[in-house]
Coordinates of C-alpha atoms and ligand atoms in Angstrom, one line a residue:
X1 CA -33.8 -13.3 -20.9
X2 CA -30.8 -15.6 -21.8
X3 CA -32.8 -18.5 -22.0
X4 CA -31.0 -20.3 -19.4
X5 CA -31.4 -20.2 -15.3
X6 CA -28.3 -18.0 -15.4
X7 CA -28.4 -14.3 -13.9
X8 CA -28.3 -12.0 -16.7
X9 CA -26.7 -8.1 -16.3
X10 CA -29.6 -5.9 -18.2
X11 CA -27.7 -3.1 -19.4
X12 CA -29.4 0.2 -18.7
X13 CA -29.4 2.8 -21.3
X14 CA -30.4 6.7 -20.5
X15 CA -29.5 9.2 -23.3
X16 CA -31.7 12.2 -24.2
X17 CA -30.7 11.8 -27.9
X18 CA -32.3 9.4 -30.0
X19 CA -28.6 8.7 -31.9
X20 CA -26.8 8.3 -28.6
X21 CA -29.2 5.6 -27.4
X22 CA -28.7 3.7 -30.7
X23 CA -25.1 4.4 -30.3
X24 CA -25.0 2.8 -26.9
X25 CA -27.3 -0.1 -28.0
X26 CA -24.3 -1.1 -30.6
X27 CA -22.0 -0.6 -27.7
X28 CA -23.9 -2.8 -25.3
X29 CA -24.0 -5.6 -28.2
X30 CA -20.1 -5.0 -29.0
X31 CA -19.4 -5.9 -25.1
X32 CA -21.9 -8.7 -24.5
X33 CA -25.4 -7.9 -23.6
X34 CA -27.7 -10.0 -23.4
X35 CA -30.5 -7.7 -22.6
X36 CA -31.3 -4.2 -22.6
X37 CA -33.5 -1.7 -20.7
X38 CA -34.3 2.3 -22.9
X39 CA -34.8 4.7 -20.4
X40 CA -37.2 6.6 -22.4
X41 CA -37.9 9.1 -19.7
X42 CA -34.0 10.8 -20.7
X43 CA -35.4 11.2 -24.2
X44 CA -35.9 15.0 -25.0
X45 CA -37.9 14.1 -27.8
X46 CA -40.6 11.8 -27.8
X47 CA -39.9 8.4 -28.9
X48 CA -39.5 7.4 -32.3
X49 CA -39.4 3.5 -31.7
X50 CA -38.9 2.6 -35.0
X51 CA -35.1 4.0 -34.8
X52 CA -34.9 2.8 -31.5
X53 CA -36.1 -1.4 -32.4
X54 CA -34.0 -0.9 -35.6
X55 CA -30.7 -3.0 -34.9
X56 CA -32.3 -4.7 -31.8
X57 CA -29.9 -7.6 -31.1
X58 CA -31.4 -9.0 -27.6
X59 CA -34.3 -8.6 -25.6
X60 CA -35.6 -4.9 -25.3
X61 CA -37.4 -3.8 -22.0
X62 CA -39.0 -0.1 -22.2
X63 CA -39.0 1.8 -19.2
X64 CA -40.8 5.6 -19.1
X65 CA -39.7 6.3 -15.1
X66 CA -41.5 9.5 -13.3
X67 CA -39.8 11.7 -11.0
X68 CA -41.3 10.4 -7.7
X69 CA -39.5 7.3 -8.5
X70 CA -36.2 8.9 -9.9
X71 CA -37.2 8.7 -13.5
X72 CA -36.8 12.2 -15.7
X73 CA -40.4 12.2 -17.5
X74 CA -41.9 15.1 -17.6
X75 CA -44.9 14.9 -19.5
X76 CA -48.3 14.3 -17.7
X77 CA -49.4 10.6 -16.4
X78 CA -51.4 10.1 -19.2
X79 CA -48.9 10.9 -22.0
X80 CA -46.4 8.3 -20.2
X81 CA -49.0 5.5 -20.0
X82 CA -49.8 6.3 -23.7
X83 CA -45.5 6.2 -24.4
X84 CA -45.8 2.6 -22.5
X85 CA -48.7 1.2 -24.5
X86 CA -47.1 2.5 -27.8
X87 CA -43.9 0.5 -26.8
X88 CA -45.7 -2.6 -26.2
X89 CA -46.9 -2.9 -29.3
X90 CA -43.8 -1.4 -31.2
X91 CA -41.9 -4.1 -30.8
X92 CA -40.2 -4.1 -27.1
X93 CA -39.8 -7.3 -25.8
X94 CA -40.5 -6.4 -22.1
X95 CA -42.4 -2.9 -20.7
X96 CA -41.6 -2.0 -16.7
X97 CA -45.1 -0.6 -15.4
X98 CA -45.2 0.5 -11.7
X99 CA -47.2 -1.2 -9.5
X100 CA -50.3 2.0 -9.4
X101 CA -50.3 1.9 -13.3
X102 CA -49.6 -1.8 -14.3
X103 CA -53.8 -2.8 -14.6
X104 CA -54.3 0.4 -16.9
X105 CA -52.1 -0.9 -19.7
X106 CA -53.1 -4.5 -21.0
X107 CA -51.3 -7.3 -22.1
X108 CA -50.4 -7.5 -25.7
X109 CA -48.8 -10.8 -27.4
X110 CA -45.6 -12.0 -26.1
X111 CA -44.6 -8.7 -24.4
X112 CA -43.6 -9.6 -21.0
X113 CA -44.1 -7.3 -18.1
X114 CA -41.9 -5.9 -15.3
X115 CA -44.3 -4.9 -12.3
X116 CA -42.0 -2.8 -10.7
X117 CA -42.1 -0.5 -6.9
X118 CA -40.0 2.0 -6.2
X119 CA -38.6 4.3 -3.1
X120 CA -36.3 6.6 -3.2
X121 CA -35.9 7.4 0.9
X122 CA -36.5 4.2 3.0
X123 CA -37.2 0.6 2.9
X124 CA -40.5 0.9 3.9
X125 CA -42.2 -1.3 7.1
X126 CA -45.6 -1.9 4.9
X127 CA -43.3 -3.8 1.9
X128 CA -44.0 -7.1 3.0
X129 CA -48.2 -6.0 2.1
X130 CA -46.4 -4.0 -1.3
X131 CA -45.0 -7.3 -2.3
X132 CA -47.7 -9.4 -2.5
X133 CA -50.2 -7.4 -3.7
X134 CA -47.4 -6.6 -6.9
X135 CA -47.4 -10.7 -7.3
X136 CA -51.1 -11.0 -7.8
X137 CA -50.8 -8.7 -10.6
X138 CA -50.5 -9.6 -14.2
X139 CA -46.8 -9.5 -14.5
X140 CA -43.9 -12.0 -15.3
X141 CA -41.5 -10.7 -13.2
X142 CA -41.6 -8.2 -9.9
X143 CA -39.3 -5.5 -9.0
X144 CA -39.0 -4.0 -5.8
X145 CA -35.8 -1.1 -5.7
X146 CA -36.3 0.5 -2.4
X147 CA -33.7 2.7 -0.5
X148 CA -30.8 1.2 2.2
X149 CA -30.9 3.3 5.4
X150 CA -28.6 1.0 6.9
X151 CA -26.9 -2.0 5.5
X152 CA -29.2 -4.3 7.4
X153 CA -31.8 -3.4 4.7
X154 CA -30.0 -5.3 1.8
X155 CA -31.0 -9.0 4.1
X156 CA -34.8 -7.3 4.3
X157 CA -34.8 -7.6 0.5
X158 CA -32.9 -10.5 0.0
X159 CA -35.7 -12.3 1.8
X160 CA -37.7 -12.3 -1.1
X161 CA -36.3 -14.6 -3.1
X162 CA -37.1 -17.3 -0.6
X163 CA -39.8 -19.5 -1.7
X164 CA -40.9 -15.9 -4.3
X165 CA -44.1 -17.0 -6.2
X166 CA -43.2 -15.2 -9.1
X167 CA -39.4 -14.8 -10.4
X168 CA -38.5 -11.7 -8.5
X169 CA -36.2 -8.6 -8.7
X170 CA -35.0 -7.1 -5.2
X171 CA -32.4 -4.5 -4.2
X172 CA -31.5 -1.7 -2.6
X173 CA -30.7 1.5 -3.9
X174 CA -27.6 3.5 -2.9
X175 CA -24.1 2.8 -1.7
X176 CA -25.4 1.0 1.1
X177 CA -27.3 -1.5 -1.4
X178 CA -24.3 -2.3 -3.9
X179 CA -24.4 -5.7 -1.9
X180 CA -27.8 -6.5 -2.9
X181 CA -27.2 -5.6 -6.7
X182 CA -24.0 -8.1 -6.6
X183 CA -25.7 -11.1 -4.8
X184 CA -29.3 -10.6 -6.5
X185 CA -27.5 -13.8 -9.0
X186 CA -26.9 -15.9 -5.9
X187 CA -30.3 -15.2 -4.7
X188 CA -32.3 -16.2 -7.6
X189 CA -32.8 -12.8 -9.5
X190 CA -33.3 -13.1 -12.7
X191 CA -31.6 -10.1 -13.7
X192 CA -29.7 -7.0 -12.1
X193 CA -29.0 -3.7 -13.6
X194 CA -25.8 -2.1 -15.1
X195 CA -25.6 1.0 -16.3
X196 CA -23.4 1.5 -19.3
X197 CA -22.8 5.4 -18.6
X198 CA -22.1 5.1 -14.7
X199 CA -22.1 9.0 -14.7
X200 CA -25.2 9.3 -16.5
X201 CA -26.7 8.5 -12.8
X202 CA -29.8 6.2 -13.6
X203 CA -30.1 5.3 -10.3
X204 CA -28.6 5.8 -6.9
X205 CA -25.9 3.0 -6.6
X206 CA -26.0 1.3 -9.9
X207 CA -22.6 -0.4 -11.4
X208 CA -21.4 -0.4 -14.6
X209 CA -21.9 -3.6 -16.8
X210 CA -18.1 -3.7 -17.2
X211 CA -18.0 -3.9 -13.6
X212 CA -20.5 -6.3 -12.8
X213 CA -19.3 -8.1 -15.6
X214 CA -15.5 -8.3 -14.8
X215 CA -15.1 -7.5 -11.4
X216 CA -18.1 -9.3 -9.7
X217 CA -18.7 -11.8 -12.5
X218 CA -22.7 -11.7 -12.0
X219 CA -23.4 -13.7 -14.4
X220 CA -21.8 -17.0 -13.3
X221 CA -22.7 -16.7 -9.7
X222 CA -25.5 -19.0 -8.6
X223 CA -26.4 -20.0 -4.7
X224 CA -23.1 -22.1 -4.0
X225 CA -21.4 -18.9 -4.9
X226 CA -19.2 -17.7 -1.2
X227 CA -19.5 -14.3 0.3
X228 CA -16.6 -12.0 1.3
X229 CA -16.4 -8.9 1.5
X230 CA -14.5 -5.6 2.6
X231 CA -16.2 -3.0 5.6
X232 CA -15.5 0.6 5.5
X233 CA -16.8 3.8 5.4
X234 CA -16.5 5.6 3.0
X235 CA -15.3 2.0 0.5
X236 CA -17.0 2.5 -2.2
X237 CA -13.6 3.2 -4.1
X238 CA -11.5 0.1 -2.3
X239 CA -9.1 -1.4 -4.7
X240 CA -9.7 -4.7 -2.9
X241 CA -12.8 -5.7 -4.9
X242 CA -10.6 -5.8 -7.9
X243 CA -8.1 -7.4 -6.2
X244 CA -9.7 -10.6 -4.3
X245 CA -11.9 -11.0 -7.2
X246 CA -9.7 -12.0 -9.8
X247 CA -7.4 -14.0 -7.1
X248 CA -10.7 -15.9 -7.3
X249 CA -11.2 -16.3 -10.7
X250 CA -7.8 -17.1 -11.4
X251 CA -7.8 -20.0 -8.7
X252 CA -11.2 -21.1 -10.2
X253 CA -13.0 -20.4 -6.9
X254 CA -16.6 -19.9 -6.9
X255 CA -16.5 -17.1 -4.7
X256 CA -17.5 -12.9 -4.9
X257 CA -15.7 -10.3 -2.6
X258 CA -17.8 -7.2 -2.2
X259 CA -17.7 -3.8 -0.8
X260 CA -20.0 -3.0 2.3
X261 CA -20.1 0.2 3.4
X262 CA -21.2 0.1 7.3
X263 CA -21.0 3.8 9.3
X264 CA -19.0 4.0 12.5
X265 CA -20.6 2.3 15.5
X266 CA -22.7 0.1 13.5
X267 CA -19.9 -2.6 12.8
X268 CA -21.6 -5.2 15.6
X269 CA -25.1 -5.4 14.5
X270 CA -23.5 -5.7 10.9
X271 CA -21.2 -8.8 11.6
X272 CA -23.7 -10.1 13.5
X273 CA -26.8 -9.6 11.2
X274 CA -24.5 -10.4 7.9
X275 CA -23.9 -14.5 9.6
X276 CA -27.2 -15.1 7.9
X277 CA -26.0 -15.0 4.6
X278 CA -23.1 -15.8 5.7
X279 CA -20.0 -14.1 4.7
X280 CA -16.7 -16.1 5.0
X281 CA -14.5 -13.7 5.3
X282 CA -13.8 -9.6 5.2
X283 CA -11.8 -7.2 5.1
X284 CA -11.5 -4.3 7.2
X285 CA -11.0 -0.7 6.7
X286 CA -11.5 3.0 8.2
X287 CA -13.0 3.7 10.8
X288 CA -13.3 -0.2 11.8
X289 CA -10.1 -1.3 12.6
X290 CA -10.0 -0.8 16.3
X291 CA -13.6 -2.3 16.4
X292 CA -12.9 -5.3 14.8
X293 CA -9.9 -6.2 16.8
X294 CA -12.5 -5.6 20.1
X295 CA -14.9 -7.5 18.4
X296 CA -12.5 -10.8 17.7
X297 CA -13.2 -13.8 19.5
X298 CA -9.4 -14.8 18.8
X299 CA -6.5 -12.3 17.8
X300 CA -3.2 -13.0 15.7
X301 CA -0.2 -11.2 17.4
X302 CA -0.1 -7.7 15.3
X303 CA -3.7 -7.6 16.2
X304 CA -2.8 -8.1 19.9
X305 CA 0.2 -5.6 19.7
X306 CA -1.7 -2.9 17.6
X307 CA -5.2 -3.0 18.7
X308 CA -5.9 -2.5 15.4
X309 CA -7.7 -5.7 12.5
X310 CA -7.8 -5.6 8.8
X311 CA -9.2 -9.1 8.6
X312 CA -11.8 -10.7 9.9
X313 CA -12.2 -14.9 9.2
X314 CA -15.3 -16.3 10.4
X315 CA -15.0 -19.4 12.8
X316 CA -17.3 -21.5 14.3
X317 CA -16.1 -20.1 17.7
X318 CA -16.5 -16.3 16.6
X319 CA -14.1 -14.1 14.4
X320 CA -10.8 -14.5 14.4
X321 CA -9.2 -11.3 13.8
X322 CA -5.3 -10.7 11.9
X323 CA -3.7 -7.4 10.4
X324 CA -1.9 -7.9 7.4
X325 CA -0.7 -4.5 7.3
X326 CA 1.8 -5.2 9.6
X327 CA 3.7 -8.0 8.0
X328 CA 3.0 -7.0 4.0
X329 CA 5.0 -3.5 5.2
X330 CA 7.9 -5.7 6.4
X331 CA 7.5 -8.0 3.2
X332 CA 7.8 -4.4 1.1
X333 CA 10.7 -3.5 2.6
X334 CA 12.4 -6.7 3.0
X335 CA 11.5 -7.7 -0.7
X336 CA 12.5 -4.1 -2.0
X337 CA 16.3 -3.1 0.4
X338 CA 19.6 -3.2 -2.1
X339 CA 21.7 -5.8 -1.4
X340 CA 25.2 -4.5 0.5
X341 CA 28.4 -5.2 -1.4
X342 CA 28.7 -9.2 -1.1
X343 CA 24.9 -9.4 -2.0
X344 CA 23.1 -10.0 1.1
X345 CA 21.0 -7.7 2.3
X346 CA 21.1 -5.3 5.5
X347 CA 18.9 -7.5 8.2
X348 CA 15.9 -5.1 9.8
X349 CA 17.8 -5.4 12.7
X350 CA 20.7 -3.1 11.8
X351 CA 18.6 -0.4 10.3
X352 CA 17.5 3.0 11.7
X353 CA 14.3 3.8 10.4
X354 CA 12.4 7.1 10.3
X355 CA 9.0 6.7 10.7
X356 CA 6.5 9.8 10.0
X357 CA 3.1 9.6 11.4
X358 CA 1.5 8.3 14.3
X359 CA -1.8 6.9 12.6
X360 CA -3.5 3.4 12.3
X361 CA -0.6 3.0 9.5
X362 CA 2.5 4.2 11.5
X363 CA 1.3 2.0 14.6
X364 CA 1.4 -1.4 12.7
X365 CA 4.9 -0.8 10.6
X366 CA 6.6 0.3 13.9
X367 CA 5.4 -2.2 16.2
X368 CA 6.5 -4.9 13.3
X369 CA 10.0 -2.7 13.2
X370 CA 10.6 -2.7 16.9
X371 CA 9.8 -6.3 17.0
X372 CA 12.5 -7.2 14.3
X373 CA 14.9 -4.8 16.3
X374 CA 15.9 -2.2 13.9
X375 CA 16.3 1.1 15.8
X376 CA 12.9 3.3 15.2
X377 CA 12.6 7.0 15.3
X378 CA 8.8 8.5 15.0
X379 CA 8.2 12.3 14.3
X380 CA 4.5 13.0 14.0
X381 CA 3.1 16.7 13.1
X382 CA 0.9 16.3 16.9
X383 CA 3.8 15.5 19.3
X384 CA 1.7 14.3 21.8
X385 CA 0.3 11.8 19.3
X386 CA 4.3 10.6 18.1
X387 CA 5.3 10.3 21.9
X388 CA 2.0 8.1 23.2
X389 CA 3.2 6.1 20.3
X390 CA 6.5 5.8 20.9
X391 CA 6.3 4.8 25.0
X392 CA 4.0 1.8 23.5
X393 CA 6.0 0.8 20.8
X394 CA 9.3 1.4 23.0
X395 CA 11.4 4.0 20.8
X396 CA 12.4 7.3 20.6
X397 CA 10.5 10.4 19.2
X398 CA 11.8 13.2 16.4
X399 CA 10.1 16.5 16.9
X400 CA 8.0 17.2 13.3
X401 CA 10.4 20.5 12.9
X402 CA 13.8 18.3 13.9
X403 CA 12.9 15.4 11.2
X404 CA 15.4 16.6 8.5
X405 CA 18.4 16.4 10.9
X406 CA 17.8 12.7 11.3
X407 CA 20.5 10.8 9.9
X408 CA 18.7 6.6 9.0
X409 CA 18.8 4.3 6.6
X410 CA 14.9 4.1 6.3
X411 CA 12.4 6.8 6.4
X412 CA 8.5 5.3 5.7
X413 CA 6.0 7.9 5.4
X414 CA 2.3 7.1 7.2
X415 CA 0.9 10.3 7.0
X416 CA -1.6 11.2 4.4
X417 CA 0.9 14.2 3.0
X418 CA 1.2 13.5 -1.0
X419 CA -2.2 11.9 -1.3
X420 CA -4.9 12.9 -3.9
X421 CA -6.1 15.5 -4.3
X422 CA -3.2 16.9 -2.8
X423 CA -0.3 15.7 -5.2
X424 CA 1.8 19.0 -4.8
X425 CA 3.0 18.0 -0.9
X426 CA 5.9 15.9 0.6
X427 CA 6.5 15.1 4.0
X428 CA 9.7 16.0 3.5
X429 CA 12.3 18.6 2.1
X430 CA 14.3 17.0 -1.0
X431 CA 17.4 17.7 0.4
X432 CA 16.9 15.2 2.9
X433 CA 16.5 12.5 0.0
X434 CA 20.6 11.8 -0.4
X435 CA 21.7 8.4 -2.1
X436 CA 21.6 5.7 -0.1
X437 CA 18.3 6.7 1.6
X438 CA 15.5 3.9 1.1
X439 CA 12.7 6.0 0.8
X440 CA 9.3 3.9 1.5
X441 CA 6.4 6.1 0.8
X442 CA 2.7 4.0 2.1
X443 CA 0.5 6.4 0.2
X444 CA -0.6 4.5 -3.1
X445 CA -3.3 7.2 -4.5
X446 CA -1.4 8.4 -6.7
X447 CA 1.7 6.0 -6.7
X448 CA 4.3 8.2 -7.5
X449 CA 4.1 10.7 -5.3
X450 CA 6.1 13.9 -5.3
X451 CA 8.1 12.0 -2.1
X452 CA 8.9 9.1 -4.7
X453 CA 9.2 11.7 -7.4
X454 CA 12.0 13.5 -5.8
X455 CA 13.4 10.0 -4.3
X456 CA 14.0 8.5 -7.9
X457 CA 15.5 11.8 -8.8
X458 CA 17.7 12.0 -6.2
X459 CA 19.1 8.4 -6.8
X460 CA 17.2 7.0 -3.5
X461 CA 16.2 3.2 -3.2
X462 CA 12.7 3.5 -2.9
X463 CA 9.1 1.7 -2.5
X464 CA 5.4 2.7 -3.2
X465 CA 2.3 1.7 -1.4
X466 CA 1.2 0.0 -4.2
X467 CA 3.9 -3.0 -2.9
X468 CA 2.4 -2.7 0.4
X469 CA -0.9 -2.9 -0.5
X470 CA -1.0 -5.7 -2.8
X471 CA 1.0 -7.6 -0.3
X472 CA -1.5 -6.7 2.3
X473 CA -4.5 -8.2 0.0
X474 CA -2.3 -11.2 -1.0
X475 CA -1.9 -12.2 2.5
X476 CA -5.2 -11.6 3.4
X477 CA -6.4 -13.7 0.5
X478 CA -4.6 -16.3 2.0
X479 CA -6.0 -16.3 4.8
X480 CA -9.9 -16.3 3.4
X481 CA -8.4 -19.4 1.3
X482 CA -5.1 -20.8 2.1
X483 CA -4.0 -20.4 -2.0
X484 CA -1.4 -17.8 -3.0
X485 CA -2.9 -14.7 -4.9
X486 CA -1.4 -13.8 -8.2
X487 CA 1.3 -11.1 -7.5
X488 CA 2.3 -10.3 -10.7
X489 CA -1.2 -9.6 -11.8
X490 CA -2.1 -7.8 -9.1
X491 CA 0.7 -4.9 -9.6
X492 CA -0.4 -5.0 -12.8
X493 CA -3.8 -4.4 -12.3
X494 CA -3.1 -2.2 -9.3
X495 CA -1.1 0.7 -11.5
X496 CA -3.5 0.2 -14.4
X497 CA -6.6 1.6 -12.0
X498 CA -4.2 3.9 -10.5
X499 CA -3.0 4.9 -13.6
X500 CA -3.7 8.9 -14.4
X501 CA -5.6 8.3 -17.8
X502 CA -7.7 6.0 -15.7
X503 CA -8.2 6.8 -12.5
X504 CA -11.7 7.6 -11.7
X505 CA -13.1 6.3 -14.7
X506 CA -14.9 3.1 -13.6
X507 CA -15.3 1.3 -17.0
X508 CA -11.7 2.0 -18.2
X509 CA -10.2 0.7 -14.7
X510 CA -11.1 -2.7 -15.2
Ligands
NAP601 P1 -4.5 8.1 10.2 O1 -4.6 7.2 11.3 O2 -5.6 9.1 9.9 O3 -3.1 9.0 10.4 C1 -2.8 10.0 9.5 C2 -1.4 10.5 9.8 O4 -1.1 11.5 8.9 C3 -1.3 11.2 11.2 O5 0.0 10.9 11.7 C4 -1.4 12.7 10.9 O6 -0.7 13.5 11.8 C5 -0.6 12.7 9.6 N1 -1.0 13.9 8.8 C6 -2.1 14.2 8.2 N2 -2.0 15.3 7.5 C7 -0.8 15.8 7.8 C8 -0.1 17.0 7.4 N3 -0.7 17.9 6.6 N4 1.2 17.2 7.8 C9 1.8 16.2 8.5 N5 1.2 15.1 9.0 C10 -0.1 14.9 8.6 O7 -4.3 7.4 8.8 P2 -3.6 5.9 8.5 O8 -4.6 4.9 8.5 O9 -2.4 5.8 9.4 O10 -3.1 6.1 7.0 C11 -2.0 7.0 6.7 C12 -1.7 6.9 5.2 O11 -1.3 5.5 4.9 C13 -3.0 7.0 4.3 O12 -3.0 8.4 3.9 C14 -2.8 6.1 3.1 O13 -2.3 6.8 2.0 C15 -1.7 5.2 3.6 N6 -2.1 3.8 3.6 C16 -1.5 2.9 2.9 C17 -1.9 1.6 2.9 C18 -1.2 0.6 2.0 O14 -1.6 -0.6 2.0 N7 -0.2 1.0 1.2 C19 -2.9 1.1 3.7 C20 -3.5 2.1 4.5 C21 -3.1 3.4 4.5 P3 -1.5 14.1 13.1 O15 -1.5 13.1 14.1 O16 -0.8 15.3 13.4 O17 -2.9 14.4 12.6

C-alpha cells in the first residue's frame, strides 16, 4: 500500500491478453498508481507470471475471480486455487482468496492476503455473522462487495469500519453503491477499486481511476472530509459531480459531492437515513423535485411559487429547500440580451417571450418571467398541460400548431425536442428564426442543437443550456458554501465533457 494512512485507488486491470495487461500495467504507472490488482480470471491463456511481474512498478495483488462471484474463470476449482498458490510465490505482493477457499492456500513470506466475500444480488441479513467469521481468518485485510438493493444499503456497509478489528474493505456493488466506493477513504478503507477500462465491466458500478482520481479526489479524503451530493434517478451521468467538485478543489475545501441515485418514492427514508453520515448539502434532480419541495422544512420563494426544489441545505431545523433553476435562467438571459442602440439593454419587463413546454423546466423560467413582468406566451405540444400552466403563472397560451405565428422578442425552448439521441429535431421551423430573435434553447446534451444551429445561421442572438446549467450549479454551490464557483472553468469544463469526441467516454471527459 502507499505506505502512509492515505486511501489508495487500486487500479483494476482485466484483459484476456497477456500484452494488453502489461500494456495497461505501463499505463496505470504513466497516470499514478500506486497499486494494482491482475484480474487473471480475463486471461485466455493461463498465466505466465513471469511477463506479467516483469516491469512491476508498485504493489501487485492477484485476483483469479469465479463466476458465482462475477469473475470469468472457467477452469475447475482446483485449477484456480493452484493459479492462486503459483501467484503467491511468483512474486505478487498481495493474492485476494474468498472467504470458502482462503484456509486451503497458506501463507507464503511477505505476500499479504485479501480475504474477500462477494454477492452479486443482495446485501445479505446474515453479513453481520459473514463478517466476523472472514476476520478471524488469516488475512491482512477483509473485503466485503455485496449488492445495493436500495441506497440504504451503502450505510449497512459503511458500518464496518467502526471500531473494524482488522483494516477493512466495504462497498456496494452497482449504481446504487457508487457512494460507498467514493466515501470508503473517509471511512477508513484502505483502498477502493478503479478500473482503468470502465467498459471492460469488472464489476457492477466500478469508476475509472481517472475518475476517482480527478473528480472525487479519493485519495486525499480522510474522515473530516464533508458530504454532498446530487439525488436522481437515473444520475449516474449528472454533470454536477464534475462541477461542485472542482468548485471545491479550487476553493481548497475539504469536501466531495457525489451522485446518489434514489428511485421514485423512496426520497424520505433516504434524506432521512443519509443524516447519519451526514450530508451537508444536495442537489436535486428528476423525478425528486416536487418531493423535495414537500419535504422542506423551509422554502425560498421559486420553491414556493413552483412547487418544484433543486436544492436541498441541511439545517438544524430540517431542510431548507431553494430552486436555482429559476434565477440561473434569468441570469442566462439577462447576462446573454444585445444591448439596444445607446448600450443598455432591453429590461425583462419589456420583452415578449415565447415559452415552449409546460414541464418542470418551463414552470420555473415562466414563473421567474411573469414575476419580472415581461409579457409570456406558453405553447406546449399537450394543450391542456400549457393552459393549467398558464392560469397559474397568469399568461396567455399559443396553441403548439399556432407557435410560428407568434411575433416576440424571446422564444426559450423547455421541451426535450433536440436532445440526444435525437439531434436531428427542432421545436421549431427555421423560418421562424429571423434576426433579432434571441433564441434561448435549455437543452445542453448536445449544446448546439439543431435550434441553435439554425439560430446562429440565421443571425439570431442566442443562448445554450450549457449557460443555464452552470449558472444553476454555481448558485447552488453557493448556497452549500457561501464562496463563488469558478465560472470560467466551469464552461470550460462543461463543453469539454460535452464535447462530441468525448462525450460518453468517461476517462477522456475529465
Ligand atoms: P419535463 O417536465 O419532462 O417536460 C418535457 C417537456 O417537453 C413537456 O412540455 C413536453 O410536452 C415536451 N416535449 C417532449 N417531447 C416533445 C415533442 N416530441 N414535441 C413537443 N414537445 C415535447 O422536462 P423538464 O424537466 O421540463 O426538462 C425539459 C428540458 O429542459 C430537458 O429536456 C433538458 O434538456 C432541459 N433542462 C435543462 C436544464 C439546464 O440547466 N440547462 C436543466 C434541466 C432541464 P408534453 O407536455 O406534451 O409531453
Amino acid at each position: 500500500m502507499a505506505g502512509n494512512n492515505s486511501p489508495v485507488i487500486c487500479v483494476v486491470i482485466a484483459r484476456t491478453r497477456h500484452k494488453m495487461m502489461q500494456a495497461e500495467i505501463e499505463q496505470a504507472a504513466k497516470q499514478g498508481a500506486k497499486m494494482i490488482e491482475l484480474r487473471l480470471d480475463f486471461l485466455a491463456k493461463p498465466p505466465d507470471y513471469k511477463r506479467l511481474l516483469a516491469n512491476k512498478h508498485c504493489p501487485l495483488i492477484a485476483t483469479v475471480r469465479r463466476p458465482a462471484d462475477g469473475g470469468r474463470f472457467a477452469g475447475t476449482e482446483e485449477e484456480r486455487l493452484m493459479l492462486l498458490r503459483q501467484a503467491v510465490v511468483a512474486g505478487f505482493d498481495w493474492v485476494d482468496l474468498e472467504t470458502d477457499i482462503i484456509d486451503r492456500v497458506p501463507r507464503f513470506g511477505k505476500v499479504k492476503r485479501i480475504v474477500s466475500y462477494h454477492n452479486l444480488r443482495e446485501v445479505p441479513t446474515n453479513l453481520d455473522e459473514i463478517y466476523k467469521h472472514m476476520c478471524e481468518q488469516d488475512a491482512d485485510v477483509v473485503k466485503l462487495s455485496v449488492t445495493a438493493q436500495h441506497p440504504t444499503d451503502n450505510l449497512r456497509v459503511f458500518s464496518y469500519f467502526k471500531d473494524a478489528p482488522k483494516p477493512t474493505i466495504a462497498h456496494c456493488m452497482g449504481d446504487m453503491g457508487i457512494c460507498s466506493r467514493v466515501l470508503a477513504g473517509k471511512f477508513g478503507s484502505p483502498f477502493t477499486y478503479g478500473a482503468l477500462n470502465k467498459e471492460r465491466t469488472v464489476a457492477p458500478g466500478i469508476l475509472s481511476f481517472a475518475e476517482l482520481k480527478k473528480i472525487y479526489h479519493f485519495e486525499e479524503t480522510n474522515p473530516a472530509t464533508e458530504v454532498y451530493g446530487v439525488i436522481g434517478d437515473p444520475v449516474g451521468h449528472s454533470l454536477s459531480p464534475l462541477l461542485h467538485n472542482m468548485a471545491f478543489r479550487h476553493h481548497g475545501i475539504n469536501a466531495v459531492y457525489i451522485p446518489f441515485r434514489v428511485p421514485r418514492g423512496d426520497l424520505a427514508t433516504f434524506l432521512k437515513k443519509f443524516e447519519q453520515l451526514p450530508v451537508r448539502g444536495y442537489s436535486v434532480t428528476l423525478p425528486h423535485k416536487e418531493e423535495a419541495a414537500h419535504l422542506a422544512a423551509w422554502k425560498d420563494e421559486a420553491v414556493e411559487l413552483t412547487g418544484a426544489a433543486n436544492t436541498l441545505i441541511r439545517s438544524p431545523a430540517g431542510w431548507r429547500a431553494y430552486n436555482t433553476d429559476a434565477q440561473a435562467s434569468i441570469d442566462s438571459l439577462e447576462a446573454n440580451m444585445l444591448p439596444i442602440a445607446d448600450g443598455t439593454q432591453i429590461p425583462i419587463s419589456s420583452l415578449t417571450v415565447l415559452i415552449l413546454g409546460a414541464g418542470g423546466v418551463a414552470r420555473a423560467i415562466a414563473y421567474m418571467l411573469q414575476k419580472r413582468g415581461a409579457n409570456l406566451l406558453i405553447a406546449n405540444r399537450t394543450g391542456e398541460r400549457a393552459q393549467k400552466l398558464a392560469q397559474e403563472v397568469g399568461c396567455r397560451i399559443v396553441d403548439w400548431q399556432a407557435r410560428h405565428s407568434v411575433l416576440c422578442d424571446v422564444v426559450i425552448n423547455c421541451t426535450s425536442v433536440g436532445m440526444h439521441p435525437n439531434v436531428d429535431e427542432s421545436p421549431v421551423h427555421s423560418s421562424f428564426l429571423t434576426l433579432g430573435l434571441t433564441v434561448f434553447d435549455t437543452v445542453y446534451t448536445p449544446e448546439t442543437t439543431l435550434l441553435i444551429r439554425e439560430a446562429h445561421e440565421r443571425g439570431c442572438n442566442f443562448l445554450t443550456g450549457v449557460d443555464m446549467f452552470v449558472r444553476q450549479a454555481a448558485l447552488q454551490f453557493k448556497l452549500f458554501t457561501g464562496l463563488d464557483a469558478p465560472l470560467d472553468a466551469s464552461f470550460e469544463l462543461v463543453r469539454k465533457v460535452l464535447s462530441p469526441v468525448n462525450l460518453g467516454q468517461d476517462d477522456t471527459r475529465i
